[in-house]
mmCIF file of C-alpha atoms in Angstrom:
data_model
loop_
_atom_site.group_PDB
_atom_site.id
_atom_site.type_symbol
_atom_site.label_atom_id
_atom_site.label_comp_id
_atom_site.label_asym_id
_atom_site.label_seq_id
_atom_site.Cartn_x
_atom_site.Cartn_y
_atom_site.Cartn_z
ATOM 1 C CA UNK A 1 21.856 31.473 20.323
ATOM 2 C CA UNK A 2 24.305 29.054 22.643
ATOM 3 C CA UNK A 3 26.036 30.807 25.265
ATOM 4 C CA UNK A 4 29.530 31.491 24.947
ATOM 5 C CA UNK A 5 30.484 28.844 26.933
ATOM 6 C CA UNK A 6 28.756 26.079 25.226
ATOM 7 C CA UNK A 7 29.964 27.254 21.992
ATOM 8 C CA UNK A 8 33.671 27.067 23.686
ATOM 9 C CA UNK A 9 32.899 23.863 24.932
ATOM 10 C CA UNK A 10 32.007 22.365 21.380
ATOM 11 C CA UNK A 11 34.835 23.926 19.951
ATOM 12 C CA UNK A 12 37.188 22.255 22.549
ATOM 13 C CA UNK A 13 35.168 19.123 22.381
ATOM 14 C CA UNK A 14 35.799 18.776 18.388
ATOM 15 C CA UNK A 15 39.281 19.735 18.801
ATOM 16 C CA UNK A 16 40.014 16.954 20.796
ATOM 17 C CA UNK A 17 38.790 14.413 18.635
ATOM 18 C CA UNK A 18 35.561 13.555 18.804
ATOM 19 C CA UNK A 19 34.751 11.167 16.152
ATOM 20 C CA UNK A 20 30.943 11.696 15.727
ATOM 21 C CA UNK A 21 29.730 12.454 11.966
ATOM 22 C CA UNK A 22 26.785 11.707 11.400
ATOM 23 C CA UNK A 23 23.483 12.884 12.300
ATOM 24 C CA UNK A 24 22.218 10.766 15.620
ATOM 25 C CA UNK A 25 25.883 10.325 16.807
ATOM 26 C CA UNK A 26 25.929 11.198 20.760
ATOM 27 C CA UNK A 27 27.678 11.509 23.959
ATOM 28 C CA UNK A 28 31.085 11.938 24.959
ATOM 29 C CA UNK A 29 34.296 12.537 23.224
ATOM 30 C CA UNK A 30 36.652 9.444 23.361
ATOM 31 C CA UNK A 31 39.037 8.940 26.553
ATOM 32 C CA UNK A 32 42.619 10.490 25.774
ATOM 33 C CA UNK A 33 45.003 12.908 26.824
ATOM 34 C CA UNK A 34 43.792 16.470 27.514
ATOM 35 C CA UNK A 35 40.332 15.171 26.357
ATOM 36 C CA UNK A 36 38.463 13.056 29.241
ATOM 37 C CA UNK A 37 36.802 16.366 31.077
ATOM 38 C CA UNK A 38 35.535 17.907 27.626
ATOM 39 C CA UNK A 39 31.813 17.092 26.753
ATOM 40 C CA UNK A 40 29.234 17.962 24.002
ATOM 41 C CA UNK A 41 26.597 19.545 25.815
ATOM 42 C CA UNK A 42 24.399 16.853 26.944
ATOM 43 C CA UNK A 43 22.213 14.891 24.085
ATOM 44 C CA UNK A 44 23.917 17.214 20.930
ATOM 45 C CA UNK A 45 24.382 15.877 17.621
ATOM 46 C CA UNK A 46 27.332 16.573 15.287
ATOM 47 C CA UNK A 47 26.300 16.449 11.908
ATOM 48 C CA UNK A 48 29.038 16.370 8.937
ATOM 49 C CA UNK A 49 28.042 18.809 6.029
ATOM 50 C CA UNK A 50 31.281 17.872 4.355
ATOM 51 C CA UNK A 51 31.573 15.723 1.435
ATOM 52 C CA UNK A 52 34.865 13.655 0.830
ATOM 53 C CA UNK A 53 37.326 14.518 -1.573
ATOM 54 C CA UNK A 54 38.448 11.852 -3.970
ATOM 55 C CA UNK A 55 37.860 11.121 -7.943
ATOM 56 C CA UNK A 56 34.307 11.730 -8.022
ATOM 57 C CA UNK A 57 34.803 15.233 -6.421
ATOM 58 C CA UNK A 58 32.608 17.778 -8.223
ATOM 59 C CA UNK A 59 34.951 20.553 -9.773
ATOM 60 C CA UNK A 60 34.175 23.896 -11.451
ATOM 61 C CA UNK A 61 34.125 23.115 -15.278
ATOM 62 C CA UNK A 62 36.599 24.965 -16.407
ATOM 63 C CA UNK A 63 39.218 23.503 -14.221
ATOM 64 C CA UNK A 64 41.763 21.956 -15.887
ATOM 65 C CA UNK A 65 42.184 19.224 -13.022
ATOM 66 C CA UNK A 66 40.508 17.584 -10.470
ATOM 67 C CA UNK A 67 41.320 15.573 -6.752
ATOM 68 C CA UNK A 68 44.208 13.842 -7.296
ATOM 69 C CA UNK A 69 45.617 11.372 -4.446
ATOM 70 C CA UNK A 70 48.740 9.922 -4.830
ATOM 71 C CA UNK A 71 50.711 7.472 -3.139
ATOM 72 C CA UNK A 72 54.092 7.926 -1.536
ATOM 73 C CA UNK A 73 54.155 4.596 0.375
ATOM 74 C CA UNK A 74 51.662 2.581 1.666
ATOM 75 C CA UNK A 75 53.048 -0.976 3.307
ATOM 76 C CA UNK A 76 55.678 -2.353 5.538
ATOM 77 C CA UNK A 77 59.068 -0.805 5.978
ATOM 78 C CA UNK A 78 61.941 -1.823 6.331
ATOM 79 C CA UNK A 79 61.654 -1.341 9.831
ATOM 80 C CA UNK A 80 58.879 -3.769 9.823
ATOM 81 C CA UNK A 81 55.988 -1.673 10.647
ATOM 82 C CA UNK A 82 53.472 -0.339 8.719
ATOM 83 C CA UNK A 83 53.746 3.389 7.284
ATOM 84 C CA UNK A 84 51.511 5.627 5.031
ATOM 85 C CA UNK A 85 51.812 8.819 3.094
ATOM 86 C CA UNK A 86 49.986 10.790 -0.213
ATOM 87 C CA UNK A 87 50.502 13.325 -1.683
ATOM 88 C CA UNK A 88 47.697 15.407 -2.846
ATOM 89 C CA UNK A 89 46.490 18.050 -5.352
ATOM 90 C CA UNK A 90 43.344 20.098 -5.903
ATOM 91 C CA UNK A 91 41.863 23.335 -7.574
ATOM 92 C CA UNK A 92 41.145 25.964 -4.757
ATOM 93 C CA UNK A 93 37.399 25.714 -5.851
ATOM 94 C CA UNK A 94 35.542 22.437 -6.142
ATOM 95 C CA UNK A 95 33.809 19.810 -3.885
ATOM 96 C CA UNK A 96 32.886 21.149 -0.265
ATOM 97 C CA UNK A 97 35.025 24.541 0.012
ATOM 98 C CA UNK A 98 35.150 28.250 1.130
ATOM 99 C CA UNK A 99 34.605 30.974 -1.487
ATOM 100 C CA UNK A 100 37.070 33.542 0.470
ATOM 101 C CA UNK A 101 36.115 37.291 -0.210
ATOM 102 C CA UNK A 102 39.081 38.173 -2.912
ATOM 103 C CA UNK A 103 37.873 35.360 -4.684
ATOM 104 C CA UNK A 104 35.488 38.538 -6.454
ATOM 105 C CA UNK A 105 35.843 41.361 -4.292
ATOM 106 C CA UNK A 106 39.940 43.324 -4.883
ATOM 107 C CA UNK A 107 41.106 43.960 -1.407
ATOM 108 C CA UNK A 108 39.006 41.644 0.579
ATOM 109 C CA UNK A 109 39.929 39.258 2.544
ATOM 110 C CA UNK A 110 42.025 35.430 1.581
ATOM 111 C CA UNK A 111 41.136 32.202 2.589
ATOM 112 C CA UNK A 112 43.627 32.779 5.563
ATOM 113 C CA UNK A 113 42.350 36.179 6.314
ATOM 114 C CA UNK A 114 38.622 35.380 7.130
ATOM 115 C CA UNK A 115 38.045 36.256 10.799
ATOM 116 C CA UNK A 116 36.908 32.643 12.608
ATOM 117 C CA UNK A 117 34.250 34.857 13.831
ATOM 118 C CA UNK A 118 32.237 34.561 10.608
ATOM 119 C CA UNK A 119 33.405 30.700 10.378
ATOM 120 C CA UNK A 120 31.466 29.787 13.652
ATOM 121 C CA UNK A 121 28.324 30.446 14.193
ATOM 122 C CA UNK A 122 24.412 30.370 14.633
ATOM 123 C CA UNK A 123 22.941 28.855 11.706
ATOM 124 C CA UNK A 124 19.533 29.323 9.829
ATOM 125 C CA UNK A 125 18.557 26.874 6.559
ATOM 126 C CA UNK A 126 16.170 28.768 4.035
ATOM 127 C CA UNK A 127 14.922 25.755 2.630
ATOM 128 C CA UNK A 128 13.974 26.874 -1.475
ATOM 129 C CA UNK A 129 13.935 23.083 -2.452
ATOM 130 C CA UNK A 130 10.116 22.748 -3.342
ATOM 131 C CA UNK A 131 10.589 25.614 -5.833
ATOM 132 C CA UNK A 132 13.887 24.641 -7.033
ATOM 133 C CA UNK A 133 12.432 21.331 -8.317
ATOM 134 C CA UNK A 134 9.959 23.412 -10.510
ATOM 135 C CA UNK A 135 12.458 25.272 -11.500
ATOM 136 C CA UNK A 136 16.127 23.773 -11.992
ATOM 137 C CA UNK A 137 17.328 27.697 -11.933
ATOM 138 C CA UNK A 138 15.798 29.258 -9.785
ATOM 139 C CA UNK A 139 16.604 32.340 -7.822
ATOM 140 C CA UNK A 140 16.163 32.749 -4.289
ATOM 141 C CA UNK A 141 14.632 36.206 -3.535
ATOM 142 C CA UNK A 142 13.914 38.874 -0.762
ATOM 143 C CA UNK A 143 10.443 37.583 -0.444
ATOM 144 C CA UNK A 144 11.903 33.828 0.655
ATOM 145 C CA UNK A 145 14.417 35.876 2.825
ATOM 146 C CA UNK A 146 11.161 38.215 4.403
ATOM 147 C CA UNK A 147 9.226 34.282 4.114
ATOM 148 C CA UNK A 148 11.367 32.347 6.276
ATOM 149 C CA UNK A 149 11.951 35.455 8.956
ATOM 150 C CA UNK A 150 7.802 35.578 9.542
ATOM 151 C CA UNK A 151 7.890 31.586 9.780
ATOM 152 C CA UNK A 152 10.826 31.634 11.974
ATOM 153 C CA UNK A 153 12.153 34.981 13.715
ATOM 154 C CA UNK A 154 14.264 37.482 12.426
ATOM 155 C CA UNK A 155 18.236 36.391 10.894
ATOM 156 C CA UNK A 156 20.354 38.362 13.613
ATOM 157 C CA UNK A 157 23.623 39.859 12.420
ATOM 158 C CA UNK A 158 26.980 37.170 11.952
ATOM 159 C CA UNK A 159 24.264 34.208 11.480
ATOM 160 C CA UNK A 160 25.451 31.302 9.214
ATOM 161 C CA UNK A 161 22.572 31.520 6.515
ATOM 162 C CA UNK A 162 22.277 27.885 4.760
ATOM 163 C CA UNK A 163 20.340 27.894 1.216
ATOM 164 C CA UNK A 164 19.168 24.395 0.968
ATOM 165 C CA UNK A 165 17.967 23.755 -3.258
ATOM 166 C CA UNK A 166 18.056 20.101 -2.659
ATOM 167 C CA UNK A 167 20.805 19.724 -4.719
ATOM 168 C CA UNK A 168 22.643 17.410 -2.248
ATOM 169 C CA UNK A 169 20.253 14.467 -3.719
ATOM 170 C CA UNK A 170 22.010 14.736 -7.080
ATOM 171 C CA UNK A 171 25.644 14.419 -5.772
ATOM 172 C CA UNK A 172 28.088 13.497 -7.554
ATOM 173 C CA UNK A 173 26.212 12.863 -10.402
ATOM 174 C CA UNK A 174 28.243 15.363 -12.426
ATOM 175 C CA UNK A 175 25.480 15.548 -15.128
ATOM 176 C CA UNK A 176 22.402 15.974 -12.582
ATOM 177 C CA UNK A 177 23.964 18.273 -10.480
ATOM 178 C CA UNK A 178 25.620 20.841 -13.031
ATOM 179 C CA UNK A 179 23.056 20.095 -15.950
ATOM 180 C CA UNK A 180 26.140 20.039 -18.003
ATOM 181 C CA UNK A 181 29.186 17.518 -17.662
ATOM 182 C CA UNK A 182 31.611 18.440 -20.653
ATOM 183 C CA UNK A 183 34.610 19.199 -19.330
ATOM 184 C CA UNK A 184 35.268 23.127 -20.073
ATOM 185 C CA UNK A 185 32.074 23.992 -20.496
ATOM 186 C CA UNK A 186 30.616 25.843 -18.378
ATOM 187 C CA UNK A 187 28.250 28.067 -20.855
ATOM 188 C CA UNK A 188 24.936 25.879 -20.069
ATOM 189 C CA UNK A 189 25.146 24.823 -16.570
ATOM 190 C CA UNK A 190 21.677 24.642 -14.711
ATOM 191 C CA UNK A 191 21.397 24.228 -10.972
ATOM 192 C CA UNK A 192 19.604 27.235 -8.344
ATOM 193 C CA UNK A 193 21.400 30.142 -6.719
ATOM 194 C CA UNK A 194 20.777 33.465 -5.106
ATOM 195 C CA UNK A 195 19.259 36.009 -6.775
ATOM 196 C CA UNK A 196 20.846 39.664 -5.967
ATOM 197 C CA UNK A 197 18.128 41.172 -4.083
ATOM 198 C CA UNK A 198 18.216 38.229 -1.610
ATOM 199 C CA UNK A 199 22.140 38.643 -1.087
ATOM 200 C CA UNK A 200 21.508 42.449 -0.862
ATOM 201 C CA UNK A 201 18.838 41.362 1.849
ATOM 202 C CA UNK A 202 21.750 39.093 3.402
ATOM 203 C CA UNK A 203 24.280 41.865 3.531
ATOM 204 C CA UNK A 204 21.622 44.271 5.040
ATOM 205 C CA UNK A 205 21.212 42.056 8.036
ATOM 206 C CA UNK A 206 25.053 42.048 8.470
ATOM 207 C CA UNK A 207 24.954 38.184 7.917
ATOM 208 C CA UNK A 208 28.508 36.222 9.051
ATOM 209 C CA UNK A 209 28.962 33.462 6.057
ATOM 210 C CA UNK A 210 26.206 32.256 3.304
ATOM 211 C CA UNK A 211 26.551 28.721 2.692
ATOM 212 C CA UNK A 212 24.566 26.598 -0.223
ATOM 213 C CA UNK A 213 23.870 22.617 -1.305
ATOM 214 C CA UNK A 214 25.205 23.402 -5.020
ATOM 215 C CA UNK A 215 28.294 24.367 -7.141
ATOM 216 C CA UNK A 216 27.730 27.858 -6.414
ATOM 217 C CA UNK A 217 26.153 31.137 -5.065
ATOM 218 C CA UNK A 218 24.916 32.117 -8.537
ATOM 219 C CA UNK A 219 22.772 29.802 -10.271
ATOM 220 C CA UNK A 220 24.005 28.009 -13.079
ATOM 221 C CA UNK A 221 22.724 30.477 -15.987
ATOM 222 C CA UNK A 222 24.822 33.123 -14.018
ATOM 223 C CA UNK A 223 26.946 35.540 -16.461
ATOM 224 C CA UNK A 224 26.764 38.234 -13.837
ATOM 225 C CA UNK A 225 27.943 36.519 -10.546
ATOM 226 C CA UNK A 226 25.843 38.884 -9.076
ATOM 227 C CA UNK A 227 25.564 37.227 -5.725
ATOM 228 C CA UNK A 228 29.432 36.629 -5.719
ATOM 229 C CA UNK A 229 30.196 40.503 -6.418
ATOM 230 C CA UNK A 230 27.450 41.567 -3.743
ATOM 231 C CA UNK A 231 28.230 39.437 -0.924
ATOM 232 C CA UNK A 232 31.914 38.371 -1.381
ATOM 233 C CA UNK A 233 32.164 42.410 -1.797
ATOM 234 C CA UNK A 234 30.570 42.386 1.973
ATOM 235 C CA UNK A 235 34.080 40.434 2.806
ATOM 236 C CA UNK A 236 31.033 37.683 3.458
ATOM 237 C CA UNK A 237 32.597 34.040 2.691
ATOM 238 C CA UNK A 238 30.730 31.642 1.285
ATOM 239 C CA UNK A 239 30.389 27.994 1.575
ATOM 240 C CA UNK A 240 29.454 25.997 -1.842
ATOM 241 C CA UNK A 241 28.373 22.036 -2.199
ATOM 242 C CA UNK A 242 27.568 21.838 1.144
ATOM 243 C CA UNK A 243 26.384 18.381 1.965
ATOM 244 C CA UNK A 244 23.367 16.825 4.214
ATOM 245 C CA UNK A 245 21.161 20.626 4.630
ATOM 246 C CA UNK A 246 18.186 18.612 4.753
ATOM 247 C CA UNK A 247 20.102 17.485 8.322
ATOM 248 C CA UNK A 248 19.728 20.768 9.697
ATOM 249 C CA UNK A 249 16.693 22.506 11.463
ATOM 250 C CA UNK A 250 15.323 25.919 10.183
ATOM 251 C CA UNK A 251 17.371 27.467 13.182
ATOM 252 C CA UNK A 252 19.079 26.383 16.241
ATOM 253 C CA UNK A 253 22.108 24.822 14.745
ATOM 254 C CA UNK A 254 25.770 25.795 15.255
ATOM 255 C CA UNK A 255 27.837 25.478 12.379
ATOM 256 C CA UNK A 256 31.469 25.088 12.549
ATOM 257 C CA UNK A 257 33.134 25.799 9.252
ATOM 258 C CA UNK A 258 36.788 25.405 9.156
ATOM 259 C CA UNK A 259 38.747 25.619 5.710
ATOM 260 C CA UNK A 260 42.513 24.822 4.636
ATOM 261 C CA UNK A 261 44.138 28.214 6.072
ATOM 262 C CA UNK A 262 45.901 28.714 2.218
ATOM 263 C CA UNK A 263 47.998 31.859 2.483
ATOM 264 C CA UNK A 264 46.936 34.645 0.193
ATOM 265 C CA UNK A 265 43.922 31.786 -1.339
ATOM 266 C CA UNK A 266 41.177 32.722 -2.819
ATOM 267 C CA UNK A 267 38.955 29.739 -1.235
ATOM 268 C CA UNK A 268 40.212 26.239 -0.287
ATOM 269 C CA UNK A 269 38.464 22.841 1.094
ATOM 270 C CA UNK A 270 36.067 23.257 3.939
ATOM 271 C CA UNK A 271 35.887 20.853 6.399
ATOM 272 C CA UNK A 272 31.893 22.058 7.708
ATOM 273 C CA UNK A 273 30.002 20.559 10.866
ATOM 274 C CA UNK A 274 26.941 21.514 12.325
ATOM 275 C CA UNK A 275 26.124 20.986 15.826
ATOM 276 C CA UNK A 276 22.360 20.272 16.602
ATOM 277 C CA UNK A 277 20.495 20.925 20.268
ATOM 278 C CA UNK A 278 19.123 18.225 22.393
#
């Protein structure tokens, strides 16, 4: 676990710009205002789970519309200078995003409501991927929760637990990644998820956020939402298509996870970082 002040020192670090995003990006955060003292810890990495927004965004079937990015201006002015400006438009859930607690749970929290404390964190990655390619729905269960703690140490309460399926390799091939791409369909979807004795495992050890490389929580098959109604029931958020897992270490990362703060939302866009140690 970073101490608190390296973990306040990232935090300022990315607040003041720093433009790394990819894995193997390094050093200091550009010269500026306010920003010339603040430093990653020395020989981090900032890796950018976060996939962009734009047409080929991955939505929940049933949506009735996608990303849409228009243009307001985008040119000279009269003034002679050059201006820009879009407007944009998005379901809550779709894409890189937050799956706040209300979103199945009555009474829990909204997408502006979820404490940063279980947005920033230690991070873990139960990697599932070799038996998600045998199976394209599987279920993660307690024993690959009780696997990964003998391989790797126990998951400590408010830890960011990342379920990497391998899914991210299909993105955003609609088809691949869903199993299904008719628009309002979403009756034979196949991709993996968690099973409910894994997210009962999850909520046991008092985990902070569950985050995961596909569309969703619940596998694809899912009539249930099981995992939704168990953990999101926890007021635990999750975090669905997150990009680049296979990025991450099995522990040691900090993830950063920081979504549009929509009033009274049920989830929203996630902008998601993870930083790695020297």
């Amino acid at each position: 676990m970073r101490t608190l002040i390296t973990t306040i020192l990232v935090l300022a670090a990315l607040s003041a710009g720093c433009a790394a995003e990819q894995a193997g990006a390094r050093g200091n955060t550009p010269g500026g205002a306010g920003a010339r003292d603040i430093r990653l810890p020395e020989g981090a990495r900032l890796v950018d789970l976060t996939y962009p927004f734009d047409d080929k965004t991955i939505y929940w079937p049933t949506a009735t519309t996608g990303f849409t990015h228009g243009t307001v201006h985008h040119g000279k002015t009269e003034g002679g200078y050059f201006y820009s400006a879009y407007t944009l438009c998005a379901p809550e859930h779709g894409g890189t995003h937050l799956d706040a607690p209300i979103h199945f749970a009555e009474g829990k929290s909204t997408a502006d409501a979820v404490p940063l404390s279980r947005l920033v964190g230690s991070a873990v990655v139960v990697d599932v991927s070799a038996a998600a390619a045998r199976d394209s729905d599987y279920l993660v269960t307690l024993a690959d929760i009780e696997a990964f703690e003998r391989a790797h140490g126990a998951i400590e309460p408010r830890t960011i637990v990342m379920i990497r399926t391998g899914w991210g390799a299909r993105w955003p091939d609609k088809k691949r990644y869903l199993g299904d791409d008719r628009p309002g369909h979403a009756e034979a979807l196949h991709f993996p998820g968690i099973g409910e004795d894994a997210a009962r495992a999850l909520i046991e050890r008092n985990v902070g956020a569950v985050g995961i490389d596909t569309a969703s929580i619940d596998h694809g098959p899912s009539r249930s939402f099981m995992a939704h109604r168990a953990l999101l029931g926890a007021d635990i958020p999750a975090f669905e298509n997150v990009a680049s897992l296979e990025s991450l270490p099995p522990r040691g990362a900090l993830v950063i996870a920081l979504p549009m703060k929509i009033r009274a939302g049920s989830g929203g866009p996630l902008r998601i970082v993870a930083v790695l140690p020297p």
